[in-house]
Short mmCIF file of C-alpha atoms and ligand atoms in Angstrom, two decimals:
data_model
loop_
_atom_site.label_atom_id
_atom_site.label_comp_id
_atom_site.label_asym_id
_atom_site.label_seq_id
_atom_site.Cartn_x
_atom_site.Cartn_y
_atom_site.Cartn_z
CA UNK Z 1 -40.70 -171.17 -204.28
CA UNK Z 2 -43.49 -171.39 -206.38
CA UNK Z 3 -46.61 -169.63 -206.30
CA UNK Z 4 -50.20 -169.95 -207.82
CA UNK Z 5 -53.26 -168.35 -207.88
CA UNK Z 6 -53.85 -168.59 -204.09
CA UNK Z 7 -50.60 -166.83 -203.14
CA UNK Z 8 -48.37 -165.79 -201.38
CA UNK Z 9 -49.30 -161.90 -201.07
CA UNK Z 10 -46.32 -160.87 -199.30
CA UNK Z 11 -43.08 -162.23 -198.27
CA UNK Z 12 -41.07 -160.18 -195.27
CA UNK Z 13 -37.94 -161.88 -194.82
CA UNK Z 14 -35.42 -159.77 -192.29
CA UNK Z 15 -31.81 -160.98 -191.03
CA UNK Z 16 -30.89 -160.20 -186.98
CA UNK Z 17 -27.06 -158.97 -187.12
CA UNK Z 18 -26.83 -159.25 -182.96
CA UNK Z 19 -28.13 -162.64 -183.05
CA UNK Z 20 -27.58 -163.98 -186.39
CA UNK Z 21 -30.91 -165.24 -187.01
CA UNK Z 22 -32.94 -165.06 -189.69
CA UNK Z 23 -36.80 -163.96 -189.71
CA UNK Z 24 -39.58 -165.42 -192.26
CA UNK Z 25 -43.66 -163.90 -192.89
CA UNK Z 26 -45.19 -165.26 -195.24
CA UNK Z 27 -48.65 -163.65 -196.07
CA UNK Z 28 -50.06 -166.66 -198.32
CA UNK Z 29 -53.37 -164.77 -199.39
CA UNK Z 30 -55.62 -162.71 -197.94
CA UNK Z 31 -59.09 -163.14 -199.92
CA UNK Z 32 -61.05 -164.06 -196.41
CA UNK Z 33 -59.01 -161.45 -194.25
CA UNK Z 34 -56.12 -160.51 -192.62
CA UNK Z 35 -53.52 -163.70 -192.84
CA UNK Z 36 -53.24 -165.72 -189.40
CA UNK Z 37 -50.75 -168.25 -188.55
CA UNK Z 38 -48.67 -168.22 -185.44
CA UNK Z 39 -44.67 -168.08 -185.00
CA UNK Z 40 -42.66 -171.11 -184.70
CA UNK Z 41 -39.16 -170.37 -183.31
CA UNK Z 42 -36.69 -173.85 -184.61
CA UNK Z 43 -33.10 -174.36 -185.75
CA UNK Z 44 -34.33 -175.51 -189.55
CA UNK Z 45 -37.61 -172.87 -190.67
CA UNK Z 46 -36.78 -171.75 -193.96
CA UNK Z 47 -38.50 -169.59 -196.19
CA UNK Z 48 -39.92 -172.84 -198.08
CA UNK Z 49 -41.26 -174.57 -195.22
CA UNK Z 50 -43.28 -171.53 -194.34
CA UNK Z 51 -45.00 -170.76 -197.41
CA UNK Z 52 -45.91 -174.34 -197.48
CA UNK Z 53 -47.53 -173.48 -193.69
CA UNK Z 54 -48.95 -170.39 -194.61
CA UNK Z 55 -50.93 -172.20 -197.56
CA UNK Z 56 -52.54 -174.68 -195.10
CA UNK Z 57 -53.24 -171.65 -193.48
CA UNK Z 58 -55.26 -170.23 -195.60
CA UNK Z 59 -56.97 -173.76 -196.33
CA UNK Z 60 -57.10 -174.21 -192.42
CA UNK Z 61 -59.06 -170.54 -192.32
CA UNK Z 62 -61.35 -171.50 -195.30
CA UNK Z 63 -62.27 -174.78 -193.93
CA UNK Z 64 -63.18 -173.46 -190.45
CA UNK Z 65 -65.28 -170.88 -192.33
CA UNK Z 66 -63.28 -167.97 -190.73
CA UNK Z 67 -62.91 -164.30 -191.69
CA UNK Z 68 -58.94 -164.88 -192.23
CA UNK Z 69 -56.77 -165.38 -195.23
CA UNK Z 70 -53.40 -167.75 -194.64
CA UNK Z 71 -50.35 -166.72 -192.97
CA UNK Z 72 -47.02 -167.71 -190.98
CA UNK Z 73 -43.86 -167.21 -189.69
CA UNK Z 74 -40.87 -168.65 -188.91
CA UNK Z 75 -37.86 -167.48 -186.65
CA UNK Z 76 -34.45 -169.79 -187.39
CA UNK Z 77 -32.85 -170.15 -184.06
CA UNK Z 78 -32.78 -173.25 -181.74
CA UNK Z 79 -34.52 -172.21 -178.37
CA UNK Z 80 -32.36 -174.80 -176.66
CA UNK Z 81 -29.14 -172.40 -177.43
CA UNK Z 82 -30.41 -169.43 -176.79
CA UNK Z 83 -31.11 -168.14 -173.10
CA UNK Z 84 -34.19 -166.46 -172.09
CA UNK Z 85 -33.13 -162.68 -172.68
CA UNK Z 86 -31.74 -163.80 -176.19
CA UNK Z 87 -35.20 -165.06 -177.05
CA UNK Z 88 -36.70 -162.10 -175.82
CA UNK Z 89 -34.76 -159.65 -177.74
CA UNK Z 90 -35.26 -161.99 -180.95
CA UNK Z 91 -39.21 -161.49 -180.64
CA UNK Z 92 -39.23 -158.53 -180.05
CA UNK Z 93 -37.02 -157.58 -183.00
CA UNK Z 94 -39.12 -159.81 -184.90
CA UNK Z 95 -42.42 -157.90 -183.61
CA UNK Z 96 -40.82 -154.39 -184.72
CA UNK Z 97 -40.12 -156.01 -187.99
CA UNK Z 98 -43.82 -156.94 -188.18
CA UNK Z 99 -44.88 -153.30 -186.95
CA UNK Z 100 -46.30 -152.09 -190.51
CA UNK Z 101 -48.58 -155.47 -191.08
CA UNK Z 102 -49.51 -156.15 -188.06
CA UNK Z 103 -52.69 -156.66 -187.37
CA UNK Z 104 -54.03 -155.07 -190.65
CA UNK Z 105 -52.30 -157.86 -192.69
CA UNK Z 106 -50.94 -160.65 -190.28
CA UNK Z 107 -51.93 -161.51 -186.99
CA UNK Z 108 -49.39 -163.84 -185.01
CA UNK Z 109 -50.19 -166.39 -182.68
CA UNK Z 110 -47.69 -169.15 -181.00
CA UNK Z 111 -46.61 -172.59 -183.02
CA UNK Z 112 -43.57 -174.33 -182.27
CA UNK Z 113 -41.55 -172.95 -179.09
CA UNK Z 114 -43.28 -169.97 -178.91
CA UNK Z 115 -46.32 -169.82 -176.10
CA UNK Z 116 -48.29 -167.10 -174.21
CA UNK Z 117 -45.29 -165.30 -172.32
CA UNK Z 118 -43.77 -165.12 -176.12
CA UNK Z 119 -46.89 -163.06 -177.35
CA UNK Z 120 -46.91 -160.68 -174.71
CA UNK Z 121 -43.85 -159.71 -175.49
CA UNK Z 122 -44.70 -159.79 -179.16
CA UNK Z 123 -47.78 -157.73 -178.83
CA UNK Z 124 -46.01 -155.20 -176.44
CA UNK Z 125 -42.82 -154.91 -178.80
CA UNK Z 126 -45.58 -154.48 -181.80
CA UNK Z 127 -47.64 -152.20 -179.53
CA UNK Z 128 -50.73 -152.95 -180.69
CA UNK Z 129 -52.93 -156.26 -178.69
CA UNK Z 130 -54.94 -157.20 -181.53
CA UNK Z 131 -51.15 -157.85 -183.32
CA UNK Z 132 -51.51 -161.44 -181.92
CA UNK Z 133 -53.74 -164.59 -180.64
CA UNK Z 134 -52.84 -166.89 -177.41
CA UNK Z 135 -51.53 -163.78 -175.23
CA UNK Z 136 -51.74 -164.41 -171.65
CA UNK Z 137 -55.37 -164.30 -170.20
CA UNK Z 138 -54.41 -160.85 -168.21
CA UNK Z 139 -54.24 -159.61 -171.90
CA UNK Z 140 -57.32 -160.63 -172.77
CA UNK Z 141 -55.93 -163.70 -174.17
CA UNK Z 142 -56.70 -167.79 -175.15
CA UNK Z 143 -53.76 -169.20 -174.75
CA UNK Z 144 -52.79 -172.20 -176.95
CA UNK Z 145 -52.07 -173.60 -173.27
CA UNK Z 146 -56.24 -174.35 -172.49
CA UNK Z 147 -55.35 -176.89 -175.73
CA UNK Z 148 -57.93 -175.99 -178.56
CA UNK Z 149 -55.70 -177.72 -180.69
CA UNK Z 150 -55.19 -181.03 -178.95
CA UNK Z 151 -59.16 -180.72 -178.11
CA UNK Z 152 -59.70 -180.31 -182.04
CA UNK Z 153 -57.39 -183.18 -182.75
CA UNK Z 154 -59.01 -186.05 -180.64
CA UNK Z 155 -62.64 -184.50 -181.36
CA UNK Z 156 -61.45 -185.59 -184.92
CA UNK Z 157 -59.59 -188.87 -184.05
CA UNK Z 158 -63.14 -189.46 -182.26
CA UNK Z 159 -64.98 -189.10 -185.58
CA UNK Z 160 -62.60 -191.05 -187.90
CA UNK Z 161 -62.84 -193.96 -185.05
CA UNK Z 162 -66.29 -194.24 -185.46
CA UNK Z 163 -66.50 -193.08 -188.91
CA UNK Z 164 -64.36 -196.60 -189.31
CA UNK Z 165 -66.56 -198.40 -186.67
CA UNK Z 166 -63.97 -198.35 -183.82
CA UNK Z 167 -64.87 -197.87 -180.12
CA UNK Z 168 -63.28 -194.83 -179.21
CA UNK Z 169 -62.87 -196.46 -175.72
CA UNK Z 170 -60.09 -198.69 -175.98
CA UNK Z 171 -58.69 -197.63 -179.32
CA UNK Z 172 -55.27 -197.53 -179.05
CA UNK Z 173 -53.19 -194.56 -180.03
CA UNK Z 174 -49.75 -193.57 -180.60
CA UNK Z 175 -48.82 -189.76 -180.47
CA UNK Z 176 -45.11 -188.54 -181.83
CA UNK Z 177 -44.15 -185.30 -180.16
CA UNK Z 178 -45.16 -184.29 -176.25
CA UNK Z 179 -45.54 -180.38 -176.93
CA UNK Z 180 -49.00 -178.18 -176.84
CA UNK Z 181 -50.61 -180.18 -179.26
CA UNK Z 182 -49.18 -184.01 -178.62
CA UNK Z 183 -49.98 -183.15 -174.50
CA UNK Z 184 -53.80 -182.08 -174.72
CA UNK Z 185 -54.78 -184.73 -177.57
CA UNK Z 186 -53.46 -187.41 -175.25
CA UNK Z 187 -55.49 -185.74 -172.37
CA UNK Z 188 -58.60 -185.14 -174.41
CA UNK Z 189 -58.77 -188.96 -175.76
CA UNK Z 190 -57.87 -190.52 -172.54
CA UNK Z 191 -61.09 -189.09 -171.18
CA UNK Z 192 -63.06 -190.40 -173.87
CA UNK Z 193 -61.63 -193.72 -173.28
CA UNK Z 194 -59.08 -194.00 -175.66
CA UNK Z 195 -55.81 -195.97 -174.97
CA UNK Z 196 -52.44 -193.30 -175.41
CA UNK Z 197 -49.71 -196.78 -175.79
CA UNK Z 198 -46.62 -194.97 -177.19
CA UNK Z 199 -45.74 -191.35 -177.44
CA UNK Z 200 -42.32 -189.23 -178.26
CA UNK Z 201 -40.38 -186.21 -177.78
CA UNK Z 202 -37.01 -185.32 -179.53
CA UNK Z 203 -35.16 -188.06 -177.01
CA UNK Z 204 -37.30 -190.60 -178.42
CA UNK Z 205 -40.25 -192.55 -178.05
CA UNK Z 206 -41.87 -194.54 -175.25
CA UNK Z 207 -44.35 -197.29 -175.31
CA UNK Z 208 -46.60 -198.95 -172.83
CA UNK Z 209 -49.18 -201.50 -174.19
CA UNK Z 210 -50.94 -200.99 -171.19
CA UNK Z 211 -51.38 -197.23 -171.77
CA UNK Z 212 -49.32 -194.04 -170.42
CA UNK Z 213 -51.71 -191.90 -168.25
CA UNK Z 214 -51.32 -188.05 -169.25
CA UNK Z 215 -51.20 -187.11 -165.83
CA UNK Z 216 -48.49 -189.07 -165.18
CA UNK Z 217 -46.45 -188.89 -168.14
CA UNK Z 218 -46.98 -184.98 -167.90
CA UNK Z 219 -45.26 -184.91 -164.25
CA UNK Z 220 -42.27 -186.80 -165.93
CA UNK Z 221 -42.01 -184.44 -168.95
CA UNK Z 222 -41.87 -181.39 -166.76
CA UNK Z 223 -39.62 -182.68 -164.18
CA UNK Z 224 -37.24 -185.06 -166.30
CA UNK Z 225 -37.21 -183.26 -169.32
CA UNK Z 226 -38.08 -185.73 -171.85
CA UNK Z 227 -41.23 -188.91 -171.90
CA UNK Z 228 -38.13 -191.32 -172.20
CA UNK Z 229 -37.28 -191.30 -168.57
CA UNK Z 230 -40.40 -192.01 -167.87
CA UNK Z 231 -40.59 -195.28 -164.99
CA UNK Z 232 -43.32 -197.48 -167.09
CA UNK Z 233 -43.48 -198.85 -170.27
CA UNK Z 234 -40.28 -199.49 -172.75
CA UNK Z 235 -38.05 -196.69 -174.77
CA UNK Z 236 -38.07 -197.18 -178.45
CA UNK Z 237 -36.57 -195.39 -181.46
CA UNK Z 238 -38.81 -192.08 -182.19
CA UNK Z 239 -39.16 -192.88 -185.72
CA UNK Z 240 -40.70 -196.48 -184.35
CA UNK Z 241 -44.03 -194.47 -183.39
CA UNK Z 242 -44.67 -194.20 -187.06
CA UNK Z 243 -44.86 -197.86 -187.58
CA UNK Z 244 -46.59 -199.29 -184.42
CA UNK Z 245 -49.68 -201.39 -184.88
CA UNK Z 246 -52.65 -198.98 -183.19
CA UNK Z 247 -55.90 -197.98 -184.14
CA UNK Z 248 -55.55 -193.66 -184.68
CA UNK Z 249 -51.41 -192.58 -185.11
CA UNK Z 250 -51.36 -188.74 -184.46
CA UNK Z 251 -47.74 -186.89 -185.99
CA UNK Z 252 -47.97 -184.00 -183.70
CA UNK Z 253 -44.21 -182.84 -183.95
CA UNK Z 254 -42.45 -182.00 -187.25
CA UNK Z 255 -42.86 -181.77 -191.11
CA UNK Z 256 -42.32 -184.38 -193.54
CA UNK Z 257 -42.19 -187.38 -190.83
CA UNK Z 258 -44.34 -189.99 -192.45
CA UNK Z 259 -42.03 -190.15 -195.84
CA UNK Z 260 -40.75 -192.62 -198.34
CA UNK Z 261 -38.58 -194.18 -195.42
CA UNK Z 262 -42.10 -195.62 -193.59
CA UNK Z 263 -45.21 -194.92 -195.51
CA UNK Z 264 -45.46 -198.41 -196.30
CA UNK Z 265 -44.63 -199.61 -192.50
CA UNK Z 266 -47.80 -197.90 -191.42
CA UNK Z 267 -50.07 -200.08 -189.55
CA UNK Z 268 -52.23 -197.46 -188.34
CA UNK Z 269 -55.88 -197.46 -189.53
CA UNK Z 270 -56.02 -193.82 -188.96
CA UNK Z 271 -53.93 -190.72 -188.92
CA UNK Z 272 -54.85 -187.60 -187.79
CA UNK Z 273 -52.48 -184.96 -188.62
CA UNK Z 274 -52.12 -182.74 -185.08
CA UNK Z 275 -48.89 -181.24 -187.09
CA UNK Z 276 -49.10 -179.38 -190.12
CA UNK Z 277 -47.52 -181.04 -193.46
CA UNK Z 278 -46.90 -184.04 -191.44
CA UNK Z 279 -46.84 -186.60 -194.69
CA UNK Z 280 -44.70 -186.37 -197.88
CA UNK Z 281 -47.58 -185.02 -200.11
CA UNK Z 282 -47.31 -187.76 -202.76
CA UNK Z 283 -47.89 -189.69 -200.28
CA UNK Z 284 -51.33 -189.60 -199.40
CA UNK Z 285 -52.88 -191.10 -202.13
CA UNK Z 286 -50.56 -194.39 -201.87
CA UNK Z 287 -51.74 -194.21 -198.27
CA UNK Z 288 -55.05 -193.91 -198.53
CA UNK Z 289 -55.22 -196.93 -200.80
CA UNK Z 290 -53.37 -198.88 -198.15
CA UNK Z 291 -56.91 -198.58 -196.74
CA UNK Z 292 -55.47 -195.71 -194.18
CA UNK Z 293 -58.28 -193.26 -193.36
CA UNK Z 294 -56.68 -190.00 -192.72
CA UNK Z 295 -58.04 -186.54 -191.23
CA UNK Z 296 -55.71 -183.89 -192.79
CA UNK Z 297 -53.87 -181.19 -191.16
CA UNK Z 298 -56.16 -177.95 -191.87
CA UNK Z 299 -59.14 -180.21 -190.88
CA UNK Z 300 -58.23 -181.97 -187.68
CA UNK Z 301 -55.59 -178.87 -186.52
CA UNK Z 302 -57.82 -176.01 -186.83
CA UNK Z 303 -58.71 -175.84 -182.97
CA UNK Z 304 -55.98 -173.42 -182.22
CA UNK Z 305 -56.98 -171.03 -185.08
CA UNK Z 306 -60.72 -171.25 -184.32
CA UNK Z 307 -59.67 -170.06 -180.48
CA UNK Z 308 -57.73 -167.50 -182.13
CA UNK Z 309 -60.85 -166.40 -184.10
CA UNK Z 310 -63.03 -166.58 -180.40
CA UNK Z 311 -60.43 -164.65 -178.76
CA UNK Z 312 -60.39 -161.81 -181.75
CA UNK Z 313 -63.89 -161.91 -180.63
CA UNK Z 314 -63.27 -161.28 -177.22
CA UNK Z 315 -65.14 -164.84 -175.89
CA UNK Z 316 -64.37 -166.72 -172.95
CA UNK Z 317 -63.37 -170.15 -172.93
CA UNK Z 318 -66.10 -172.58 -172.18
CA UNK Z 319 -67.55 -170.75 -175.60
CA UNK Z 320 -64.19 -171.35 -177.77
CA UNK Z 321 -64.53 -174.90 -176.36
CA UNK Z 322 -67.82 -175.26 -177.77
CA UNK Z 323 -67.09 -173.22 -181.32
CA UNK Z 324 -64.09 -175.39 -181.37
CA UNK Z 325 -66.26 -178.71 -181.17
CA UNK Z 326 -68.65 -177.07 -183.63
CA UNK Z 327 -66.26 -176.30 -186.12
CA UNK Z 328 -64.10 -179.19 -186.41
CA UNK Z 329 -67.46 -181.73 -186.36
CA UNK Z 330 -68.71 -179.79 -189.29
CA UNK Z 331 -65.67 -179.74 -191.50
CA UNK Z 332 -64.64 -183.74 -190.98
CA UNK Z 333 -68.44 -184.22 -191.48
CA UNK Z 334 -68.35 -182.28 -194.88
CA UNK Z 335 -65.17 -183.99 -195.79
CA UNK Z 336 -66.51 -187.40 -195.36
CA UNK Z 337 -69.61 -186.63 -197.03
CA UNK Z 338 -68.15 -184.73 -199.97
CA UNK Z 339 -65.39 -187.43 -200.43
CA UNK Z 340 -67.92 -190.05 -200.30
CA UNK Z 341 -70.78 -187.99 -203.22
CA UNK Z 342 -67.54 -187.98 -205.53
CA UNK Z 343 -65.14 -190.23 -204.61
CA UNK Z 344 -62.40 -188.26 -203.94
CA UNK Z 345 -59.98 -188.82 -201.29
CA UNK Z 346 -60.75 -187.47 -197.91
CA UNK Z 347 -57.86 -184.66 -198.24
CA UNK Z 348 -58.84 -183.63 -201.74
CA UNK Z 349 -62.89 -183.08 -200.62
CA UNK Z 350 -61.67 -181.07 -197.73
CA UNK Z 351 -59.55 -179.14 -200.40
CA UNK Z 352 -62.35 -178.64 -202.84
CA UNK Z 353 -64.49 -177.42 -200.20
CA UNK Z 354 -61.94 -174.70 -198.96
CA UNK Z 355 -61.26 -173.40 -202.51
CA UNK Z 356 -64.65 -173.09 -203.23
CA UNK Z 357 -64.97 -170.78 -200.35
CA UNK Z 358 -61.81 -168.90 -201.14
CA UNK Z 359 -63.18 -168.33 -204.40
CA UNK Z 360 -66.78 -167.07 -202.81
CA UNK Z 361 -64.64 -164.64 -201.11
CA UNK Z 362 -63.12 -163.12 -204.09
P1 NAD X 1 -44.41 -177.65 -179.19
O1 NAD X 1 -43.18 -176.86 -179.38
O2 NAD X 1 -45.27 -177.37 -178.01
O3 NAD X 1 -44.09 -179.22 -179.14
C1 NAD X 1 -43.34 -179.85 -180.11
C2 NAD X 1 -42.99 -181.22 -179.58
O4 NAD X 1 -42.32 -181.91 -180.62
C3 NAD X 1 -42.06 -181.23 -178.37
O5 NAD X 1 -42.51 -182.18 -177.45
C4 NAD X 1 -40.74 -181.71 -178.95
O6 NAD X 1 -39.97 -182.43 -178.00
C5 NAD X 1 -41.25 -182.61 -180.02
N1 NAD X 1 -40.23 -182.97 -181.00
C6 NAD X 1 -39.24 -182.21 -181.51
N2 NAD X 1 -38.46 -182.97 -182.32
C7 NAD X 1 -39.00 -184.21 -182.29
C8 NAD X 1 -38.66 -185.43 -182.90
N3 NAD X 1 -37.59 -185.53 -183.70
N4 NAD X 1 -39.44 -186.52 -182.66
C9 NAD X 1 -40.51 -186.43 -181.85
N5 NAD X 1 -40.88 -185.30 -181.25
C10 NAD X 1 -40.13 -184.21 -181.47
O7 NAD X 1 -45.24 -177.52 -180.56
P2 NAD X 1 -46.81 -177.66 -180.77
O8 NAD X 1 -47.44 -176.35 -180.56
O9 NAD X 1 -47.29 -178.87 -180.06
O10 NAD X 1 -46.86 -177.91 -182.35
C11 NAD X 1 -46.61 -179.19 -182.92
C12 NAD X 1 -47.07 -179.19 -184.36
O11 NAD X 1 -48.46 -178.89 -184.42
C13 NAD X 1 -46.43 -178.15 -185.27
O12 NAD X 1 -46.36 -178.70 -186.57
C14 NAD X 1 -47.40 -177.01 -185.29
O13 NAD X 1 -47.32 -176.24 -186.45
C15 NAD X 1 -48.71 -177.78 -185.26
N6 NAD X 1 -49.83 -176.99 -184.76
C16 NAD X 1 -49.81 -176.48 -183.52
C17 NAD X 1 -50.91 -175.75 -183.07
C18 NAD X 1 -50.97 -175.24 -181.67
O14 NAD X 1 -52.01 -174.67 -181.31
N7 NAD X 1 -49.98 -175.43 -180.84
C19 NAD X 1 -51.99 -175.52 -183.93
C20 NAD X 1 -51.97 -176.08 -185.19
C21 NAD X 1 -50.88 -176.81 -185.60
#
């Protein structure tokens, strides 16, 4: 792993003998504050992956103009073969682990199969409240399940619609993953009028040209398991999301997804990454010049950190809704605007505007 002048501070990597699992923290840098970046919990995290999260962490945290440097962690176990008293015992291992940095140096939060049950035990393993962000609201907590994130997503998909000189009402959009963050941004741009046609989880994909109402779609997911079984619309491939003709395609699952393999299938006009490191890096220049407008991760992803910031600050959540909405209208505007003074592409702006703030910090 490489590192730069940015980071990483500290690397805490720890191995569970009981449940042969491996534990990652990366602490990328910590220039605005203590490093923040929530847990994911999947089969594959490796070291690598989360360093690479941790830095758009600390991009994310610049961005939004908040008081914390870049963190994350990843736990490398498959929640699907584990049961629920294995899981337990793995976070709270993992929470001892983090004892000694947490929350002077790291403060957790939920990401990928971890939510709000997960960081009550994490925060009463670590013993100390402040250890994490999106704890239950009987701890005080803003739980990643209100969906700042998905609410930050289509606030952005909203901008880059009419940024382009779409209609949000009746732009079509296709979302790949149904977790925390696919589920709200489908909720939060069908009420502005936008048209959800095709969505996924890891069964694969469905698609409905006449649109798939969240409400409905949500009742299949939680008592079928997966969108495919879903009684409207057509099952497709997963990876066929990535290459459907709509107006706004939001990868709001897993890394790396729009690679060499489809970058040049991609009919979208916009992406907005809900997932973090969602395209091959080389890859977004080629896109852009496809004409593809796209809202980068630490930009159009930042609503979960920026509730994490409101519930640090002990504020309820019609006022994280509205810092949320704030924050994420001010950064894509200052992304568009800087990337249209210099002519740099959207993601590099966005970029040039966090580093300059990292380096104010300094
Ligand atoms: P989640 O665990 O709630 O949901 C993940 C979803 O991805 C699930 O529906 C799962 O079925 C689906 N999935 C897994 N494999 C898939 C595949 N091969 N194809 C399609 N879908 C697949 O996770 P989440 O919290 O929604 O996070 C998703 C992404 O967004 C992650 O990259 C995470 O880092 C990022 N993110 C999340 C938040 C947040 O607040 N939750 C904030 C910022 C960034």
């Amino acid at each position: 792993m490489n590192g730069d002048n940015l980071g990483p501070a500290y690397i805490i990597k720890s191995y569970n003998s009981k449940h042969n699992v491996w534990g990652f923290l990366v602490i990328d840098n910590l220039k605005r504050g203590p490093g923040k970046g929530g847990i994911r919990m999947t089969p594959t995290v490796s070291e690598e992956e989360v360093s690479r999260l941790a830095r758009a962490m600390t991009l994310k945290n610049a961005m939004a103009d908040l008081p914390f440097g870049g963190a994350k962690s990843g736990i490398a176990a498959d929640p699907k073969k584990i049961d629920k008293e294995a899981k337990k015992e793995i976070v709270e291992w993992f929470a001892e682990i983090l004892h000694p940095v947490c929350p002077s140096l790291y403060i957790a939060g939920p990401d990928m199969n971890m939510a709000e049950d997960d960081m009550r035990i994490f925060v009463t393993a670590n013993g100390s409240k402040k250890s994490a962000t999106g704890k239950p609201k009987d701890l005080g907590g803003l739980p990643h399940e209100l969906g700042s994130t998905g609410f930050g997503v289509a606030r952005s998909a909203k901008m880059a619609l009419e940024h382009k000189g779409i209609s949000v009402t009746g732009a079509t959009v296709a979302i790949e993953g149904y977790g925390n963050v696919g589920v709200f941004a489908h909720k939060f741009l069908e009420e502005m009028g936008a048209k959800i046609i095709a969505t996924s989880d890891s069964k694969g994909g469905i698609y409905d040209p006449n649109g798939l109402k969240h409400a409905e779609l949500c009742k299949t997911k939680e008592i079928k398991g997966t969108v495919t079984a879903h009684d409207k619309g057509e099952k497709i491939e997963g990876k066929k999301i990535f290459e459907l003709d709509v107006d706004v395609l939001i990868p709001a699952a897993l890394p790396d997804v729009i690679n060499k393999s489809n970058a040049e299938n991609i009919k979208a006009k916009i992406i907005v990454e809900g997932a973090n490191i969602s395209i091959v890096p080389d890859l977004v220049e080629p896109l852009h010049k496809q004409g593809i407008l796209i809202i980068p991760d630490f930009v159009a992803n930042a609503g979960g950190v920026i509730s994490s910031y409101a519930e640090h600050m002990g504020y309820d959540e019609t006022k994280m809704f509205e810092l949320v909405k704030e924050k994420i209208e001010k950064s894509v505007n200052a992304m568009l605007e800087r990337s249209k003074a210099t002519g740099q592409i959207p993601r590099q702006a966005a970029e040039a505007i966090a580093l300059e703030r990292l380096v104010r910090h300094t």
